Amino acid sequence: MKSRLFLALLLIAPSLFGSLNDKETTILQMKEILAAFNKAREWDAINTPKDLSMALAIEASELMEVFLRMTDLESRDAMFIKEAKIKEEAADVLIYLLCFCNAVGLDISAAVEEKIAINAKKYPAAKCKGKRLKYTEL
């Protein structure tokens, strides 16, 4: 676990530590960075689970808006055309999700593991491979 000093320095001068990336940055590290960021701004009191869940939905809809009126094929190529906007909105979605998890004390990794187990039962590979059906229609 990173020290408070490391987190403070990362927030002040991130270039000193390199950049965050999926290979080396854990979910816990991102949650800690966001917690320190919010604490430095005294946002903990105003970032309630209700408001964070609403902000998450709003940011998700802003990500969806990027793909509005695109065909499926066009949406696959969207990163080449709208990369900056997609990165910004996807980051906002993750930031609000992790802040929500911090606010309610949710271990999102454990929740994902549980949900994958549930979905594996609902959607057995042999029955759903290549199909766009809800589990009740398989």
Coordinates of N, CA, C and O in Angstrom, one line a residue:
M1 N 0.9 -1.2 0.0 CA 0.0 0.0 0.0 C 0.9 1.2 0.0 O 1.9 1.3 0.7
K2 N 0.5 2.2 -0.8 CA 1.3 3.4 -0.9 C 1.1 4.3 0.4 O 0.1 4.3 1.0
S3 N 2.2 5.0 0.7 CA 2.1 5.9 1.9 C 1.3 7.2 1.5 O 1.1 7.5 0.4
R4 N 0.9 7.9 2.5 CA 0.1 9.1 2.3 C 1.0 10.2 1.6 O 0.6 10.9 0.8
L5 N 2.3 10.2 2.0 CA 3.2 11.1 1.3 C 3.3 10.8 -0.2 O 3.3 11.7 -1.0
F6 N 3.4 9.6 -0.5 CA 3.5 9.2 -1.9 C 2.2 9.7 -2.7 O 2.3 10.3 -3.7
L7 N 1.1 9.5 -2.1 CA -0.2 9.9 -2.7 C -0.2 11.4 -2.8 O -0.6 11.9 -3.9
A8 N 0.2 12.1 -1.8 CA 0.2 13.6 -1.9 C 1.1 14.1 -3.0 O 0.8 14.9 -3.8
L9 N 2.3 13.5 -3.0 CA 3.3 13.9 -4.1 C 2.7 13.5 -5.5 O 3.0 14.3 -6.4
L10 N 2.1 12.4 -5.6 CA 1.5 12.0 -6.9 C 0.5 13.0 -7.4 O 0.5 13.3 -8.5
L11 N -0.3 13.5 -6.4 CA -1.3 14.4 -6.8 C -0.7 15.8 -7.2 O -1.2 16.5 -8.0
I12 N 0.4 16.1 -6.5 CA 1.0 17.4 -6.7 C 1.9 17.4 -8.0 O 1.8 18.3 -8.8
A13 N 2.7 16.4 -8.1 CA 3.6 16.3 -9.2 C 3.6 14.9 -9.8 O 4.6 14.1 -9.6
P14 N 2.6 14.5 -10.6 CA 2.5 13.1 -11.1 C 3.6 12.8 -12.0 O 4.0 11.6 -12.1
S15 N 4.2 13.8 -12.7 CA 5.3 13.4 -13.7 C 6.5 12.9 -13.0 O 7.3 12.2 -13.6
L16 N 6.7 13.1 -11.7 CA 7.8 12.5 -10.9 C 7.7 11.0 -10.8 O 8.7 10.3 -10.6
F17 N 6.5 10.5 -10.9 CA 6.3 9.1 -10.6 C 6.0 8.2 -11.9 O 5.6 7.1 -11.8
G18 N 6.0 8.9 -13.0 CA 5.5 8.2 -14.2 C 4.0 8.2 -14.3 O 3.4 8.9 -13.5
S19 N 3.5 7.5 -15.3 CA 2.1 7.6 -15.5 C 1.4 6.3 -15.0 O 2.0 5.3 -14.9
L20 N 0.1 6.5 -14.7 CA -0.7 5.3 -14.3 C -1.0 4.5 -15.6 O -1.2 5.1 -16.7
N21 N -1.0 3.2 -15.5 CA -1.3 2.4 -16.6 C -2.0 1.1 -16.1 O -1.8 0.7 -15.0
D22 N -2.7 0.4 -17.0 CA -3.4 -0.8 -16.6 C -2.5 -1.9 -16.2 O -2.9 -2.8 -15.4
K23 N -1.3 -2.0 -16.7 CA -0.4 -3.1 -16.3 C 0.1 -3.0 -14.9 O 0.3 -4.0 -14.2
E24 N 0.3 -1.7 -14.4 CA 1.0 -1.6 -13.1 C 0.1 -0.9 -12.0 O 0.5 -1.0 -10.9
T25 N -1.0 -0.4 -12.4 CA -1.8 0.3 -11.4 C -3.0 -0.6 -11.0 O -3.7 -1.0 -11.8
T26 N -3.1 -0.8 -9.7 CA -4.2 -1.6 -9.2 C -5.4 -0.7 -8.9 O -5.3 0.5 -8.8
I27 N -6.5 -1.4 -8.8 CA -7.8 -0.7 -8.4 C -7.6 -0.1 -7.1 O -8.0 1.1 -6.9
L28 N -7.0 -0.7 -6.1 CA -6.8 -0.1 -4.8 C -6.0 1.1 -4.9 O -6.3 2.1 -4.3
Q29 N -4.9 1.1 -5.7 CA -4.1 2.4 -5.9 C -5.0 3.5 -6.4 O -4.9 4.6 -6.0
M30 N -5.8 3.2 -7.4 CA -6.7 4.3 -8.0 C -7.7 4.8 -7.0 O -7.9 6.0 -6.9
K31 N -8.2 3.8 -6.2 CA -9.2 4.3 -5.1 C -8.5 5.1 -4.1 O -9.0 6.1 -3.6
E32 N -7.2 4.8 -3.7 CA -6.5 5.6 -2.8 C -6.2 7.0 -3.4 O -6.2 8.0 -2.6
I33 N -5.8 7.0 -4.6 CA -5.5 8.3 -5.3 C -6.7 9.2 -5.3 O -6.7 10.4 -5.0
L34 N -7.8 8.6 -5.7 CA -9.1 9.4 -5.7 C -9.5 9.8 -4.3 O -10.0 11.0 -4.1
A35 N -9.3 9.0 -3.3 CA -9.7 9.4 -1.9 C -8.8 10.5 -1.5 O -9.3 11.5 -0.9
A36 N -7.5 10.5 -1.8 CA -6.7 11.6 -1.4 C -7.0 12.9 -2.2 O -7.0 14.0 -1.6
F37 N -7.3 12.8 -3.5 CA -7.8 13.9 -4.3 C -9.0 14.6 -3.7 O -9.1 15.8 -3.5
N38 N -10.0 13.7 -3.4 CA -11.3 14.3 -2.8 C -11.1 14.8 -1.4 O -11.6 15.9 -1.1
K39 N -10.2 14.2 -0.6 CA -10.0 14.7 0.8 C -9.3 16.0 0.7 O -9.6 16.9 1.5
A40 N -8.3 16.2 -0.2 CA -7.6 17.5 -0.3 C -8.6 18.7 -0.7 O -8.3 19.8 -0.4
R41 N -9.7 18.3 -1.3 CA -10.7 19.3 -1.7 C -11.9 19.4 -0.7 O -12.9 20.1 -1.0
E42 N -11.9 18.5 0.3 CA -13.0 18.4 1.3 C -14.3 18.1 0.6 O -15.3 18.6 0.9
W43 N -14.2 17.1 -0.3 CA -15.4 16.7 -1.1 C -16.1 15.5 -0.5 O -17.2 15.1 -0.9
D44 N -15.5 14.9 0.5 CA -16.1 13.7 1.1 C -17.5 13.9 1.6 O -18.4 13.0 1.5
A45 N -17.7 15.0 2.2 CA -19.1 15.3 2.8 C -20.1 15.5 1.7 O -21.3 15.2 1.9
I46 N -19.7 16.0 0.5 CA -20.7 16.3 -0.5 C -20.8 15.2 -1.5 O -21.7 15.1 -2.3
N47 N -19.8 14.3 -1.5 CA -19.8 13.1 -2.5 C -20.6 12.0 -1.8 O -20.0 11.0 -1.3
T48 N -21.9 12.1 -1.7 CA -22.7 11.1 -1.1 C -23.0 9.9 -2.1 O -22.8 10.1 -3.3
P49 N -23.3 8.7 -1.6 CA -23.6 7.6 -2.5 C -24.7 8.0 -3.5 O -24.6 7.7 -4.7
K50 N -25.7 8.7 -3.1 CA -26.8 9.1 -4.0 C -26.2 10.0 -5.1 O -26.4 9.7 -6.3
D51 N -25.5 11.0 -4.8 CA -24.9 11.9 -5.8 C -23.9 11.3 -6.7 O -23.8 11.5 -7.9
L52 N -23.1 10.4 -6.1 CA -22.1 9.7 -6.9 C -22.7 8.7 -7.9 O -22.3 8.6 -9.0
S53 N -23.8 8.1 -7.5 CA -24.5 7.1 -8.4 C -25.1 7.9 -9.5 O -25.1 7.5 -10.7
M54 N -25.7 9.1 -9.2 CA -26.3 9.9 -10.3 C -25.2 10.4 -11.2 O -25.4 10.4 -12.4
A55 N -24.1 10.9 -10.7 CA -23.0 11.4 -11.5 C -22.5 10.3 -12.4 O -22.1 10.5 -13.6
L56 N -22.4 9.1 -11.9 CA -21.9 7.9 -12.6 C -22.9 7.7 -13.8 O -22.4 7.5 -15.0
A57 N -24.2 7.7 -13.6 CA -25.1 7.5 -14.7 C -25.0 8.7 -15.7 O -25.1 8.4 -16.9
I58 N -24.8 9.9 -15.3 CA -24.7 11.0 -16.2 C -23.5 10.8 -17.0 O -23.5 11.0 -18.3
E59 N -22.3 10.5 -16.4 CA -21.1 10.3 -17.2 C -21.2 9.1 -18.2 O -20.7 9.2 -19.3
A60 N -21.9 8.0 -17.7 CA -22.1 6.9 -18.6 C -23.0 7.4 -19.8 O -22.7 6.9 -21.0
S61 N -23.9 8.2 -19.6 CA -24.8 8.7 -20.7 C -23.9 9.6 -21.6 O -24.2 9.6 -22.9
E62 N -23.0 10.3 -21.1 CA -22.1 11.2 -21.9 C -21.2 10.3 -22.8 O -20.9 10.6 -23.9
L63 N -20.8 9.2 -22.3 CA -20.0 8.2 -23.1 C -20.9 7.6 -24.2 O -20.5 7.5 -25.3
M64 N -22.1 7.3 -23.8 CA -23.1 6.7 -24.8 C -23.3 7.8 -25.9 O -23.4 7.4 -27.1
E65 N -23.4 9.0 -25.6 CA -23.6 10.1 -26.5 C -22.6 10.1 -27.6 O -22.9 10.5 -28.8
V66 N -21.4 9.8 -27.3 CA -20.3 9.7 -28.3 C -20.7 8.8 -29.5 O -20.4 9.0 -30.6
F67 N -21.4 7.7 -29.2 CA -21.7 6.7 -30.1 C -23.1 6.8 -30.7 O -23.5 6.1 -31.6
L68 N -23.8 7.9 -30.3 CA -25.2 8.1 -30.8 C -25.2 8.2 -32.3 O -24.4 8.9 -32.9
R69 N -26.1 7.5 -32.9 CA -26.4 7.6 -34.3 C -25.2 6.9 -35.2 O -25.1 7.1 -36.4
M70 N -24.4 6.2 -34.5 CA -23.4 5.4 -35.3 C -23.9 4.0 -35.5 O -24.7 3.5 -34.7
T71 N -23.5 3.4 -36.6 CA -23.8 2.0 -36.8 C -22.8 1.2 -35.9 O -21.9 1.7 -35.4
D72 N -23.1 -0.1 -35.8 CA -22.2 -1.0 -35.0 C -20.8 -0.9 -35.6 O -19.8 -0.8 -34.8
L73 N -20.6 -0.9 -36.9 CA -19.3 -0.9 -37.5 C -18.6 0.5 -37.2 O -17.4 0.5 -36.9
E74 N -19.4 1.6 -37.3 CA -18.8 2.9 -37.0 C -18.3 3.0 -35.6 O -17.3 3.6 -35.3
S75 N -19.1 2.3 -34.7 CA -18.7 2.4 -33.3 C -17.4 1.7 -33.0 O -16.7 2.0 -32.1
R76 N -17.1 0.7 -33.8 CA -15.9 -0.1 -33.6 C -14.7 0.8 -34.0 O -13.6 0.6 -33.5
D77 N -14.9 1.7 -34.9 CA -13.8 2.6 -35.3 C -13.8 4.0 -34.6 O -13.0 4.8 -34.9
A78 N -14.6 4.1 -33.6 CA -14.8 5.4 -33.0 C -13.5 5.9 -32.3 O -13.3 7.1 -32.2
M79 N -12.7 5.0 -31.8 CA -11.5 5.4 -31.1 C -10.6 6.2 -32.0 O -9.8 7.0 -31.5
F80 N -10.6 5.9 -33.3 CA -9.7 6.6 -34.2 C -10.2 8.0 -34.5 O -9.5 8.9 -34.8
I81 N -11.5 8.2 -34.3 CA -12.1 9.5 -34.7 C -12.3 10.3 -33.4 O -12.1 11.5 -33.5
K82 N -12.8 9.7 -32.4 CA -13.1 10.5 -31.2 C -12.4 10.0 -29.9 O -12.9 10.0 -28.8
E83 N -11.1 9.7 -30.1 CA -10.3 9.2 -29.0 C -10.3 10.0 -27.7 O -10.6 9.5 -26.6
A84 N -10.1 11.3 -27.9 CA -10.0 12.2 -26.7 C -11.3 12.2 -25.9 O -11.3 12.1 -24.7
K85 N -12.4 12.3 -26.6 CA -13.7 12.4 -25.9 C -14.0 11.0 -25.3 O -14.5 11.0 -24.1
I86 N -13.7 10.0 -25.9 CA -14.0 8.6 -25.4 C -13.1 8.4 -24.1 O -13.6 7.9 -23.1
K87 N -11.9 8.8 -24.2 CA -11.0 8.6 -23.0 C -11.5 9.5 -21.9 O -11.5 9.0 -20.7
E88 N -11.9 10.7 -22.1 CA -12.4 11.6 -21.1 C -13.6 11.0 -20.4 O -13.7 11.0 -19.2
E89 N -14.6 10.6 -21.2 CA -15.8 10.1 -20.6 C -15.7 8.8 -20.0 O -16.2 8.5 -18.9
A90 N -14.8 7.9 -20.5 CA -14.6 6.6 -19.9 C -13.9 6.8 -18.5 O -14.2 6.1 -17.6
A91 N -12.9 7.7 -18.5 CA -12.3 8.0 -17.2 C -13.2 8.6 -16.2 O -13.2 8.2 -15.0
D92 N -14.1 9.4 -16.6 CA -15.1 10.0 -15.7 C -16.0 8.9 -15.1 O -16.3 8.9 -13.9
V93 N -16.4 7.9 -16.0 CA -17.2 6.8 -15.5 C -16.5 6.0 -14.4 O -17.0 5.7 -13.4
L94 N -15.2 5.7 -14.7 CA -14.4 4.9 -13.7 C -14.2 5.7 -12.5 O -14.3 5.2 -11.4
I95 N -13.9 7.0 -12.6 CA -13.6 7.8 -11.4 C -14.8 7.8 -10.5 O -14.7 7.6 -9.3
Y96 N -16.0 8.1 -11.1 CA -17.2 8.1 -10.3 C -17.5 6.8 -9.7 O -18.0 6.7 -8.5
L97 N -17.3 5.7 -10.4 CA -17.5 4.4 -9.9 C -16.6 4.1 -8.7 O -17.1 3.6 -7.6
L98 N -15.3 4.4 -8.8 CA -14.4 4.2 -7.7 C -14.7 5.1 -6.5 O -14.6 4.6 -5.4
C99 N -15.1 6.3 -6.8 CA -15.5 7.2 -5.7 C -16.7 6.6 -5.0 O -16.8 6.7 -3.7
F100 N -17.7 6.1 -5.7 CA -18.8 5.5 -5.2 C -18.4 4.3 -4.3 O -18.9 4.2 -3.2
C101 N -17.5 3.5 -4.8 CA -17.1 2.3 -4.0 C -16.4 2.8 -2.7 O -16.6 2.1 -1.7
N102 N -15.6 3.8 -2.8 CA -15.0 4.4 -1.6 C -16.0 4.8 -0.6 O -16.0 4.6 0.6
A103 N -17.1 5.5 -1.1 CA -18.1 6.1 -0.2 C -18.9 5.0 0.5 O -19.3 5.2 1.6
V104 N -19.1 3.9 -0.2 CA -20.0 2.8 0.5 C -19.1 1.7 1.0 O -19.7 0.7 1.6
G105 N -17.8 1.7 0.8 CA -17.0 0.7 1.3 C -17.1 -0.6 0.5 O -16.9 -1.7 1.1
L106 N -17.3 -0.5 -0.8 CA -17.5 -1.7 -1.6 C -16.1 -2.1 -2.2 O -15.4 -1.3 -2.8
D107 N -15.8 -3.4 -2.0 CA -14.7 -4.0 -2.7 C -15.1 -4.4 -4.0 O -15.7 -5.5 -4.2
I108 N -14.8 -3.6 -5.0 CA -15.3 -3.8 -6.4 C -14.8 -5.1 -7.0 O -15.4 -5.8 -7.8
S109 N -13.5 -5.4 -6.7 CA -12.9 -6.6 -7.2 C -13.7 -7.9 -6.8 O -14.0 -8.8 -7.6
A110 N -14.0 -7.9 -5.5 CA -14.8 -9.0 -5.0 C -16.2 -9.1 -5.6 O -16.7 -10.1 -5.9
A111 N -16.8 -7.9 -5.8 CA -18.1 -7.8 -6.4 C -18.1 -8.3 -7.8 O -19.0 -9.0 -8.3
V112 N -17.0 -7.9 -8.6 CA -16.9 -8.4 -9.9 C -16.7 -9.9 -10.0 O -17.4 -10.6 -10.8
E113 N -15.9 -10.5 -9.1 CA -15.8 -11.9 -9.0 C -17.1 -12.6 -8.8 O -17.4 -13.6 -9.4
E114 N -17.9 -12.1 -7.8 CA -19.2 -12.7 -7.5 C -20.1 -12.6 -8.7 O -20.8 -13.6 -9.1
K115 N -20.1 -11.5 -9.4 CA -21.0 -11.3 -10.6 C -20.6 -12.2 -11.7 O -21.5 -12.7 -12.5
I116 N -19.3 -12.4 -12.0 CA -18.8 -13.3 -13.0 C -19.3 -14.7 -12.7 O -19.8 -15.4 -13.7
A117 N -19.3 -15.1 -11.5 CA -19.7 -16.5 -11.1 C -21.2 -16.6 -11.4 O -21.7 -17.6 -11.9
I118 N -22.0 -15.5 -11.1 CA -23.5 -15.5 -11.3 C -23.7 -15.6 -12.8 O -24.5 -16.4 -13.3
N119 N -23.0 -14.8 -13.6 CA -23.2 -14.7 -15.0 C -22.8 -16.0 -15.7 O -23.3 -16.4 -16.7
A120 N -21.7 -16.7 -15.2 CA -21.3 -18.0 -15.7 C -22.4 -19.0 -15.7 O -22.6 -19.8 -16.6
K121 N -23.2 -19.0 -14.6 CA -24.4 -19.9 -14.4 C -25.5 -19.5 -15.4 O -26.2 -20.3 -16.0
K122 N -25.7 -18.2 -15.5 CA -26.8 -17.7 -16.3 C -26.5 -17.9 -17.8 O -27.4 -18.1 -18.6
Y123 N -25.3 -17.7 -18.2 CA -24.8 -17.7 -19.6 C -23.8 -18.8 -19.8 O -22.6 -18.4 -20.0
P124 N -24.1 -20.1 -19.8 CA -23.1 -21.1 -20.0 C -22.6 -20.9 -21.5 O -23.4 -20.7 -22.4
A125 N -21.3 -21.0 -21.6 CA -20.7 -20.8 -22.9 C -21.3 -21.7 -24.0 O -21.5 -21.2 -25.2
A126 N -21.6 -22.9 -23.7 CA -22.2 -23.8 -24.7 C -23.5 -23.4 -25.2 O -23.9 -23.6 -26.4
K127 N -24.3 -22.7 -24.4 CA -25.6 -22.2 -24.8 C -25.6 -20.8 -25.5 O -26.5 -20.5 -26.3
C128 N -24.7 -20.0 -25.1 CA -24.8 -18.6 -25.5 C -23.8 -18.1 -26.4 O -23.8 -17.0 -26.9
K129 N -22.8 -18.9 -26.8 CA -21.7 -18.5 -27.6 C -22.2 -17.9 -28.9 O -23.0 -18.5 -29.7
G130 N -21.8 -16.6 -29.1 CA -22.2 -15.9 -30.4 C -23.6 -15.4 -30.4 O -24.0 -14.9 -31.5
K131 N -24.4 -15.6 -29.4 CA -25.8 -15.2 -29.4 C -26.0 -13.9 -28.6 O -25.3 -13.7 -27.6
R132 N -26.9 -13.0 -29.0 CA -27.3 -11.8 -28.3 C -28.6 -12.0 -27.6 O -29.5 -11.2 -27.8
L133 N -28.7 -13.0 -26.8 CA -30.0 -13.2 -26.1 C -29.8 -13.1 -24.6 O -28.7 -13.4 -24.0
K134 N -30.9 -12.7 -23.9 CA -30.9 -12.7 -22.5 C -30.9 -14.1 -22.0 O -31.5 -15.0 -22.6
Y135 N -30.4 -14.3 -20.8 CA -30.3 -15.7 -20.3 C -31.7 -16.4 -20.2 O -31.8 -17.6 -20.3
T136 N -32.8 -15.6 -20.0 CA -34.1 -16.2 -20.0 C -34.6 -16.7 -21.3 O -35.5 -17.4 -21.4
E137 N -33.9 -16.3 -22.4 CA -34.3 -16.7 -23.8 C -33.4 -17.8 -24.3 O -33.6 -18.2 -25.5
L138 N -32.4 -18.2 -23.6 CA -31.4 -19.3 -24.1 C -32.1 -20.6 -24.1 O -32.9 -21.0 -23.3

